[in-house]
Short mmCIF file of C-alpha atoms in Angstrom, two decimals:
data_model
loop_
_atom_site.label_atom_id
_atom_site.label_comp_id
_atom_site.label_asym_id
_atom_site.label_seq_id
_atom_site.Cartn_x
_atom_site.Cartn_y
_atom_site.Cartn_z
CA ASP A 1 31.41 7.93 -8.94
CA ALA A 2 28.70 9.13 -6.52
CA MET A 3 31.49 9.98 -4.08
CA ILE A 4 33.25 11.98 -6.82
CA ILE A 5 30.11 13.94 -7.69
CA GLN A 6 29.14 14.56 -4.05
CA ASN A 7 32.56 16.05 -3.36
CA LEU A 8 32.39 18.40 -6.34
CA LEU A 9 29.11 20.05 -5.34
CA TYR A 10 28.19 22.72 -2.83
CA ASP A 11 28.97 22.97 0.09
CA LYS A 12 32.36 21.45 -0.75
CA VAL A 13 32.68 23.44 -3.99
CA GLY A 14 31.44 26.98 -4.49
CA SER A 15 30.27 29.57 -1.99
CA ASP A 16 26.99 30.70 -0.48
CA GLN A 17 26.83 33.39 -3.14
CA ASN A 18 27.93 31.11 -5.99
CA PRO A 19 27.23 27.47 -5.08
CA ARG A 20 27.97 24.65 -7.52
CA LEU A 21 24.61 22.87 -7.65
CA VAL A 22 24.71 20.95 -10.94
CA PRO A 23 27.39 18.29 -11.63
CA SER A 24 28.47 16.75 -14.92
CA GLY A 25 29.54 13.32 -16.07
CA LEU A 26 32.73 15.13 -17.05
CA ASP A 27 33.52 15.43 -13.31
CA VAL A 28 33.72 11.66 -13.04
CA MET A 29 35.78 11.16 -16.19
CA ALA A 30 38.25 13.93 -15.33
CA VAL A 31 38.90 12.43 -11.90
CA LEU A 32 39.32 8.99 -13.49
CA GLY A 33 42.05 10.45 -15.70
CA SER A 34 40.56 11.97 -18.86
CA SER A 35 42.45 15.09 -19.88
CA THR A 36 39.83 15.61 -22.59
CA ALA A 37 37.12 15.78 -19.93
CA GLU A 38 39.23 18.18 -17.88
CA ASP A 39 39.65 20.49 -20.88
CA ALA A 40 35.88 20.42 -21.43
CA LEU A 41 35.31 21.36 -17.76
CA ILE A 42 37.70 24.30 -18.12
CA ASP A 43 35.83 25.47 -21.22
CA ALA A 44 32.55 25.18 -19.29
CA GLY A 45 33.91 27.32 -16.44
CA ALA A 46 33.62 24.57 -13.81
CA ILE A 47 37.00 25.19 -12.22
CA GLU A 48 36.05 28.82 -11.55
CA TYR A 49 34.03 27.69 -8.53
CA ASP A 50 35.76 28.08 -5.18
CA ASN A 51 37.67 24.96 -4.10
CA TYR A 52 36.93 22.97 -7.28
CA SER A 53 40.57 22.38 -8.21
CA ALA A 54 41.56 21.39 -4.67
CA GLN A 55 38.69 18.92 -4.40
CA GLN A 56 39.45 17.49 -7.83
CA ASP A 57 43.13 16.97 -6.92
CA MET A 58 42.13 15.22 -3.69
CA LEU A 59 39.78 12.90 -5.58
CA LYS A 60 42.41 12.10 -8.23
CA GLN A 61 44.81 11.04 -5.49
CA ARG A 62 42.16 8.75 -3.99
CA VAL A 63 41.48 7.15 -7.38
CA GLN A 64 45.18 6.64 -8.12
CA ALA A 65 45.72 5.09 -4.69
CA GLN A 66 43.03 2.46 -5.18
CA SER A 67 44.52 -0.97 -5.90
CA GLU A 68 43.34 -3.31 -8.63
CA ASP A 69 41.93 -5.68 -6.01
CA GLU A 70 39.79 -2.84 -4.65
CA TRP A 71 38.53 -1.95 -8.12
CA LEU A 72 37.59 -5.56 -8.83
CA GLN A 73 35.77 -6.24 -5.57
CA ARG A 74 32.37 -5.41 -7.08
CA ALA A 75 30.83 -5.52 -10.53
CA TYR A 76 29.96 -1.80 -10.26
CA SER A 77 33.49 -0.64 -9.49
CA SER A 78 34.87 -3.13 -12.05
CA TRP A 79 32.74 -1.37 -14.67
CA LEU A 80 34.23 1.98 -13.63
CA TYR A 81 37.71 0.42 -13.69
CA ALA A 82 37.18 -0.46 -17.35
CA PHE A 83 36.95 3.25 -18.19
CA LEU A 84 40.51 3.99 -17.08
CA PRO A 85 42.39 2.55 -20.08
CA GLN A 86 39.72 3.88 -22.44
CA ILE A 87 39.95 7.53 -21.42
CA SER A 88 43.66 7.70 -20.61
CA GLN A 89 46.04 9.66 -22.83
CA LYS A 90 47.33 7.30 -25.55
CA THR A 91 51.08 6.98 -25.93
CA ASN A 92 53.05 6.29 -29.11
CA THR A 93 52.58 2.55 -28.58
CA PHE A 94 49.09 3.10 -30.02
CA PRO A 95 48.28 3.86 -33.69
CA PRO A 96 48.66 7.57 -34.56
CA TYR A 97 44.93 8.13 -35.06
CA MET A 98 44.31 7.02 -31.46
CA GLN A 99 46.65 9.74 -30.22
CA THR A 100 44.64 12.57 -31.79
CA ALA A 101 42.43 15.01 -29.90
CA VAL A 102 39.35 13.99 -31.85
CA TRP A 103 39.91 10.34 -30.87
CA GLY A 104 40.10 11.47 -27.27
CA LEU A 105 36.68 13.04 -27.69
CA LYS A 106 35.37 9.80 -29.18
CA GLU A 107 36.71 7.82 -26.20
CA LEU A 108 35.16 10.28 -23.75
CA ASN A 109 31.83 10.07 -25.54
CA SER A 110 31.87 6.26 -25.47
CA ALA A 111 32.82 6.13 -21.79
CA LEU A 112 30.08 8.58 -20.82
CA GLY A 113 27.52 6.58 -22.80
CA SER A 114 28.57 3.43 -20.98
CA TRP A 115 28.46 5.31 -17.65
CA ALA A 116 24.89 6.39 -18.41
CA GLU A 117 23.96 2.74 -18.97
CA LEU A 118 25.56 1.83 -15.64
CA LYS A 119 23.58 4.52 -13.80
CA HIS A 120 20.36 3.46 -15.52
CA ASP A 121 20.79 -0.15 -14.45
CA THR A 122 21.54 0.76 -10.83
CA VAL A 123 19.43 3.90 -10.26
CA LEU A 124 17.01 2.12 -7.90
CA TYR A 125 19.72 0.73 -5.68
CA SER A 126 21.87 3.71 -4.82
CA LYS A 127 21.49 7.09 -3.20
CA MET A 128 21.63 9.95 -5.67
CA PRO A 129 24.23 12.60 -4.73
CA GLU A 130 22.82 16.08 -4.15
CA PRO A 131 24.33 19.46 -3.27
CA ALA A 132 23.79 20.71 0.25
CA ALA A 133 20.51 22.61 0.30
CA GLY A 134 20.33 22.43 -3.48
CA GLY A 135 17.91 21.02 -6.01
CA GLY A 136 14.77 21.97 -4.08
CA PRO A 137 13.96 22.48 -0.39
CA PRO A 138 16.93 21.83 1.92
CA SER A 139 17.12 18.53 3.74
CA SER A 140 19.22 16.82 6.35
CA GLY A 141 21.88 14.44 5.13
CA PRO A 142 21.86 10.75 6.05
CA PRO A 143 22.32 10.24 9.78
CA PRO A 144 25.44 8.48 10.99
CA GLY A 145 25.24 4.75 10.46
CA TYR A 146 26.95 1.62 11.72
CA VAL A 147 27.07 -2.06 10.94
CA GLU A 148 28.29 -4.79 13.24
CA PRO A 149 32.09 -4.84 12.76
CA ASN A 150 32.24 -8.51 11.83
CA PRO A 151 33.15 -8.45 8.13
CA ASP A 152 33.44 -12.22 7.68
CA VAL A 153 29.74 -12.66 8.46
CA PHE A 154 28.82 -10.27 5.66
CA TYR A 155 31.35 -11.72 3.23
CA ARG A 156 30.19 -15.28 3.79
CA LEU A 157 26.54 -14.34 3.41
CA ALA A 158 27.52 -12.52 0.21
CA PHE A 159 29.23 -15.69 -1.00
CA VAL A 160 26.00 -17.63 -0.45
CA ALA A 161 23.91 -15.06 -2.34
CA ASN A 162 26.42 -14.81 -5.19
CA THR A 163 26.78 -18.58 -5.48
CA VAL A 164 23.03 -19.15 -5.57
CA SER A 165 22.57 -16.38 -8.12
CA LYS A 166 25.41 -17.60 -10.36
CA GLY A 167 24.42 -21.27 -10.21
CA LEU A 168 20.73 -20.72 -10.84
CA THR A 169 21.46 -18.17 -13.55
CA GLU A 170 23.51 -20.75 -15.45
CA LEU A 171 20.77 -23.36 -14.98
CA PHE A 172 18.06 -20.89 -15.93
CA THR A 173 19.92 -19.91 -19.12
CA VAL A 174 20.12 -23.54 -20.21
CA GLU A 175 16.43 -24.11 -19.51
CA VAL A 176 15.41 -21.00 -21.43
CA GLN A 177 17.47 -22.06 -24.43
CA GLU A 178 15.83 -25.50 -24.44
CA SER A 179 12.29 -24.22 -23.80
CA THR A 180 9.88 -23.00 -26.45
CA PHE A 181 7.52 -21.32 -23.95
CA MET A 182 4.25 -22.94 -24.99
CA ASP A 183 2.16 -20.17 -23.41
CA MET A 184 2.54 -16.76 -21.78
CA SER A 185 2.19 -18.18 -18.25
CA GLU A 186 5.43 -20.14 -18.73
CA PHE A 187 7.13 -17.03 -20.06
CA GLY A 188 5.85 -15.01 -17.07
CA SER A 189 7.22 -17.60 -14.64
CA ALA A 190 10.60 -17.46 -16.33
CA MET A 191 10.65 -13.66 -16.05
CA LYS A 192 9.78 -13.84 -12.34
CA LEU A 193 12.67 -16.25 -11.84
CA GLU A 194 15.00 -13.91 -13.72
CA GLN A 195 13.90 -11.03 -11.48
CA LEU A 196 14.51 -13.14 -8.38
CA LEU A 197 18.01 -14.01 -9.58
CA ALA A 198 18.76 -10.33 -10.19
CA GLU A 199 17.59 -9.50 -6.67
CA THR A 200 19.80 -12.24 -5.23
CA ALA A 201 22.81 -10.89 -7.13
CA THR A 202 22.06 -7.37 -5.86
CA LEU A 203 21.86 -8.71 -2.31
CA GLY A 204 25.26 -10.34 -2.74
CA THR A 205 26.77 -7.05 -3.89
CA ARG A 206 25.24 -5.14 -0.99
CA LEU A 207 26.46 -7.70 1.56
CA ASP A 208 29.98 -7.40 0.12
CA GLN A 209 29.73 -3.62 0.55
CA LEU A 210 28.59 -3.98 4.15
CA GLY A 211 31.50 -6.35 4.76
CA ASP A 212 33.88 -3.68 3.48
CA ILE A 213 32.32 -1.14 5.84
CA ALA A 214 32.57 -3.55 8.77
CA ALA A 215 36.25 -4.09 7.97
CA LYS A 216 36.84 -0.31 8.03
CA GLU A 217 35.12 -0.06 11.40
CA LEU A 218 37.19 -2.93 12.75
CA ALA A 219 40.37 -1.20 11.61
CA GLY A 220 39.30 2.11 13.16
CA THR A 221 38.98 3.81 9.76
CA ALA A 222 36.41 6.61 9.56
CA LEU A 223 33.44 5.97 7.29
CA ASP A 224 32.75 8.39 4.45
CA GLU A 225 29.55 9.69 2.88
CA GLU A 226 29.39 6.79 0.42
CA ASP A 227 29.55 4.31 3.30
CA TYR A 228 26.73 6.07 5.16
CA GLY A 229 24.70 6.11 1.95
CA ILE A 230 25.13 2.33 1.60
CA ILE A 231 24.08 1.74 5.22
CA GLN A 232 20.95 3.86 4.81
CA SER A 233 19.97 2.51 1.39
CA CYS A 234 17.78 -0.49 0.62
CA LEU A 235 19.18 -4.01 0.35
CA GLY A 236 17.62 -5.00 -2.95
CA PRO A 237 15.09 -4.18 -5.69
CA MET A 238 12.05 -5.31 -3.67
CA GLU A 239 12.86 -3.15 -0.66
CA CYS A 240 13.74 -0.25 -2.96
CA MET A 241 10.32 -0.42 -4.62
CA VAL A 242 8.49 -0.62 -1.26
CA LEU A 243 10.37 2.44 0.00
CA LYS A 244 9.66 4.31 -3.22
CA TYR A 245 5.92 3.59 -2.90
CA GLU A 246 6.01 4.88 0.68
CA THR A 247 7.92 7.99 -0.38
CA TYR A 248 5.13 8.92 -2.78
CA GLY A 249 2.35 8.28 -0.24
CA ARG A 250 1.29 4.88 -1.58
CA GLU A 251 1.76 2.87 1.62
CA GLY A 252 0.13 -0.54 1.54
CA GLU A 253 0.16 -0.95 -2.24
CA LEU A 254 3.38 -2.93 -2.04
CA SER A 255 4.91 -4.52 1.04
CA MET A 256 7.79 -6.71 2.09
CA PRO A 257 7.11 -10.40 2.84
CA ASP A 258 5.98 -11.18 6.38
CA VAL A 259 8.88 -11.88 8.74
CA PRO A 260 7.40 -14.51 11.12
CA VAL A 261 7.95 -18.06 9.86
CA ILE A 262 8.08 -21.44 11.60
CA ALA A 263 9.41 -24.93 10.93
CA ALA A 264 9.24 -28.34 12.55
CA VAL A 265 12.91 -29.10 13.11
CA SER A 266 12.89 -32.33 15.07
CA GLY A 267 10.77 -35.06 16.55
CA ALA A 268 10.22 -34.71 20.31
CA GLY A 269 8.99 -38.15 21.29
CA GLU A 270 6.32 -40.20 19.58
CA GLU A 271 3.58 -37.60 19.85
CA GLN A 272 5.38 -34.27 19.63
CA ILE A 273 7.67 -32.21 17.41
CA LEU A 274 9.98 -29.28 18.12
CA GLU A 275 8.92 -26.10 16.35
CA ALA A 276 11.50 -23.33 15.81
CA GLY A 277 10.13 -19.97 14.78
CA VAL A 278 11.04 -16.39 13.97
CA GLY A 279 8.71 -13.83 15.51
CA SER A 280 8.42 -10.11 14.89
CA ILE A 281 11.54 -7.97 14.65
CA ASP A 282 12.85 -6.68 17.98
CA ARG A 283 14.56 -3.34 18.33
CA LEU A 284 18.22 -3.44 19.33
CA MET A 285 19.69 -0.39 21.11
CA VAL A 286 23.49 -0.05 21.23
CA VAL A 287 25.86 2.73 22.29
CA ILE A 288 28.45 3.01 19.51
CA PRO A 289 31.48 5.25 18.79
CA ILE A 290 31.28 7.31 15.60
CA GLU A 291 33.97 9.88 14.81
CA GLN A 292 35.10 10.03 18.45
CA GLU A 293 31.58 10.66 19.76
CA LEU A 294 29.09 8.27 21.34
CA TYR A 295 25.70 7.69 19.72
CA ILE A 296 22.73 5.53 20.60
CA ALA A 297 22.09 3.42 17.51
CA GLN A 298 19.09 1.26 16.82
CA GLY A 299 18.52 -1.63 14.47
CA GLY A 300 16.42 -4.70 13.91
CA VAL A 301 17.18 -8.12 15.35
CA PHE A 302 15.37 -11.46 15.00
CA SER A 303 13.16 -12.75 17.78
CA TYR A 304 13.45 -16.49 18.31
CA TYR A 305 11.01 -19.06 19.70
CA GLU A 306 11.13 -22.80 20.17
CA PHE A 307 8.48 -25.05 21.70
CA THR A 308 6.91 -28.46 21.32
CA GLN A 309 3.70 -29.04 19.46
CA PRO A 310 1.57 -32.17 18.85
CA ARG A 311 2.59 -33.91 15.63
CA SER A 312 -0.99 -33.68 14.49
CA ASN A 313 -0.95 -29.91 14.90
CA ARG A 314 2.16 -28.84 13.03
CA LEU A 315 1.88 -25.08 12.44
CA THR A 316 1.82 -23.32 9.10
CA ASP A 317 3.36 -19.86 8.78
CA GLN A 318 -0.10 -18.29 8.79
CA GLU A 319 -1.17 -20.20 11.91
CA TRP A 320 2.06 -19.16 13.61
CA ARG A 321 1.40 -15.48 12.84
CA VAL A 322 -2.08 -15.78 14.34
CA MET A 323 -0.62 -17.42 17.47
CA LEU A 324 1.93 -14.61 17.82
CA ASN A 325 -0.83 -12.01 17.79
CA GLU A 326 -3.34 -13.84 19.99
CA ASN A 327 -1.42 -16.14 22.33
CA PRO A 328 2.35 -15.96 21.86
CA PRO A 329 4.48 -18.63 23.56
CA GLU A 330 7.11 -17.75 26.15
CA ARG A 331 10.58 -16.85 24.94
CA PRO A 332 13.38 -19.33 25.74
CA ASP A 333 14.74 -19.00 29.28
CA TRP A 334 18.11 -17.77 28.03
CA ASN A 335 16.36 -14.73 26.51
CA THR A 336 15.91 -13.21 29.97
CA GLY A 337 19.44 -11.79 29.88
CA LEU A 338 18.85 -10.24 26.47
CA ILE A 339 15.30 -8.91 26.35
CA LEU A 340 13.91 -5.97 28.29
CA PRO A 341 10.26 -7.00 28.61
CA GLY A 342 7.35 -4.65 28.07
CA GLY A 343 7.43 -1.19 26.57
CA LYS A 344 6.45 0.03 23.16
CA VAL A 345 8.40 1.55 20.31
CA LYS A 346 8.13 5.33 20.32
CA ASP A 347 9.45 7.66 17.66
CA VAL A 348 11.50 10.53 19.10
CA LEU A 349 12.56 13.56 17.10
CA VAL A 350 16.29 14.14 17.48
CA PHE A 351 17.40 17.78 17.40
CA ARG A 352 20.91 18.11 16.03
CA VAL A 353 23.06 21.03 14.95
CA GLY A 354 23.46 21.10 11.17
CA ASP A 355 20.21 19.30 10.40
CA TRP A 356 17.15 20.78 8.68
CA TYR A 357 13.60 20.69 10.03
CA ILE A 358 10.11 21.74 8.94
CA VAL A 359 7.40 23.37 11.01
CA ASN A 360 4.33 21.11 10.88
CA GLU A 361 0.64 21.96 11.25
CA GLU A 362 0.70 21.69 15.05
CA GLY A 363 3.74 23.97 15.28
CA ALA A 364 2.38 26.64 12.93
CA GLY A 365 2.69 30.03 14.58
CA VAL A 366 5.69 29.17 16.80
CA ASN A 367 7.57 32.31 17.78
CA LEU A 368 11.07 33.01 16.51
CA ARG A 369 12.70 35.06 19.27
CA SER A 370 15.85 37.16 19.54
CA GLN A 371 17.12 35.29 22.64
CA PRO A 372 16.45 31.86 24.22
CA SER A 373 13.67 33.12 26.47
CA ARG A 374 9.89 33.48 26.37
CA SER A 375 10.33 37.11 27.41
CA ALA A 376 12.71 37.95 24.57
CA SER A 377 11.50 40.08 21.68
CA LYS A 378 9.59 38.24 18.95
CA ILE A 379 11.13 38.40 15.49
CA LYS A 380 8.25 36.68 13.67
CA GLN A 381 5.92 33.70 13.75
CA LEU A 382 6.89 30.69 11.66
CA GLU A 383 4.22 29.37 9.32
CA GLU A 384 3.54 25.73 8.53
CA TYR A 385 6.08 24.23 6.07
CA THR A 386 8.79 26.71 7.11
CA TYR A 387 12.24 25.14 6.65
CA PHE A 388 14.96 25.93 9.16
CA GLU A 389 18.47 24.74 10.03
CA ILE A 390 19.66 24.32 13.61
CA VAL A 391 22.93 26.24 13.95
CA ASP A 392 23.52 26.12 17.71
CA GLY A 393 22.12 24.87 21.01
CA PRO A 394 20.50 23.66 23.07
CA VAL A 395 20.28 26.37 25.71
CA SER A 396 18.06 25.84 28.76
CA ASP A 397 16.30 28.66 30.58
CA GLY A 398 15.45 26.33 33.46
CA THR A 399 12.10 25.39 31.99
CA ASP A 400 12.51 25.01 28.23
CA ASN A 401 15.26 24.00 25.82
CA TRP A 402 15.94 26.46 23.00
CA TRP A 403 17.69 26.06 19.64
CA ASN A 404 19.32 28.76 17.58
CA ILE A 405 18.02 28.38 14.02
CA ARG A 406 18.40 29.92 10.58
CA VAL A 407 15.18 30.11 8.59
CA TRP A 408 15.77 29.17 4.96
CA ASP A 409 16.95 32.33 3.15
CA GLU A 410 15.63 34.52 5.97
CA GLU A 411 16.19 35.48 9.62
CA SER A 412 17.99 33.74 12.46
CA GLY A 413 16.68 33.42 15.99
CA TRP A 414 15.65 31.02 18.75
CA VAL A 415 12.75 28.56 18.97
CA ILE A 416 11.52 26.32 21.79
CA GLN A 417 12.19 22.60 21.50
CA ASN A 418 8.93 20.69 21.12
CA GLN A 419 8.64 17.12 19.83
CA SER A 420 5.25 17.66 18.21
CA TRP A 421 5.90 20.95 16.40
CA TYR A 422 8.58 19.94 13.91
CA VAL A 423 9.64 17.12 11.60
CA ARG A 424 13.12 16.41 10.26
CA ALA A 425 13.56 17.39 6.61
CA ARG A 426 14.74 14.30 4.77
CA GLY A 427 16.13 13.95 1.27
CA GLN A 428 13.98 11.90 -1.11
#
């Protein structure tokens, strides 16, 4: 449904002069097959936007081509699949009252109410579709994404998460029915367990989705906007909440669990044990093909350690984290072919045609020029918080790189590339 909405908004529907910025639940129901919803859209003037009908026809074909197995792969899409028989035109095999126009309105109303419940229950875990440069200041869309094209790994991890969630949910339900909850602390513990089970189920769903994306990559099928949204979005409720806190400037109030952990996995003689530990997350850099172009992608990867330790000094997770910071052990010898030692992570601003940027405090006053040269005439100076879109470039004058930009709702011109003067405008 997010894919449907995203493809019925500007810049895919409407024009610069008359962009379609606000969608409707009717968009979803019409594409899923409701003629009642389509009539309501016509009455509302929706199809008067440029390219609406063509986009709607394309989406209908995609929905009709989806097999039952595809619909039933996930609980979310299964819920959507349940709308199809409800909103479809009723034939004479149904009672006469169910073939009336007013019954069609009733069915549409019920389906939209159920759809609202679905969105409410999943609002934290999915990216909200937005029109291009609509609904507030413009922002860059999600960058290209990639997952390792090994779908079976994702599917089997999803099976583990789903099995754990299903099994413990059944056990938890029995225990709740038999318990009288003598005090509020017992009730609070039960609610925490219920939340954990919900998070595990969400993780299973997300891993299934990533498996589907990996299968598309393996088959050479191009990813769509929904796929990129899944790659960029959080894995579960906990991560979603942490990211939301950070979005609203409340870093540190809520954080993910520490990554480094350690375990004694085997005896190593009478006096020693073998400790196996996860350290901090390393950064993996890979050149990958996306839409017939090469990109440098980055992602996280576990760091692994193993070493012997006196039996009397078996490490706790906290002691292991202190050791990592103060006196980390050597990596295994086989790591030498994998790890590039030294160096520090450095954030680099990527300049890319089609993306939106903001002039920051340090860049305030940067000159917008008529040509890519310091000697070209100055159009204006850009103030802090100025939004601009890169439309062409880069062009080098032998000393500097220049980008052709369009200031939001204003002039076009050229600015010098400088890492410290701009930040990428990101959707919230």
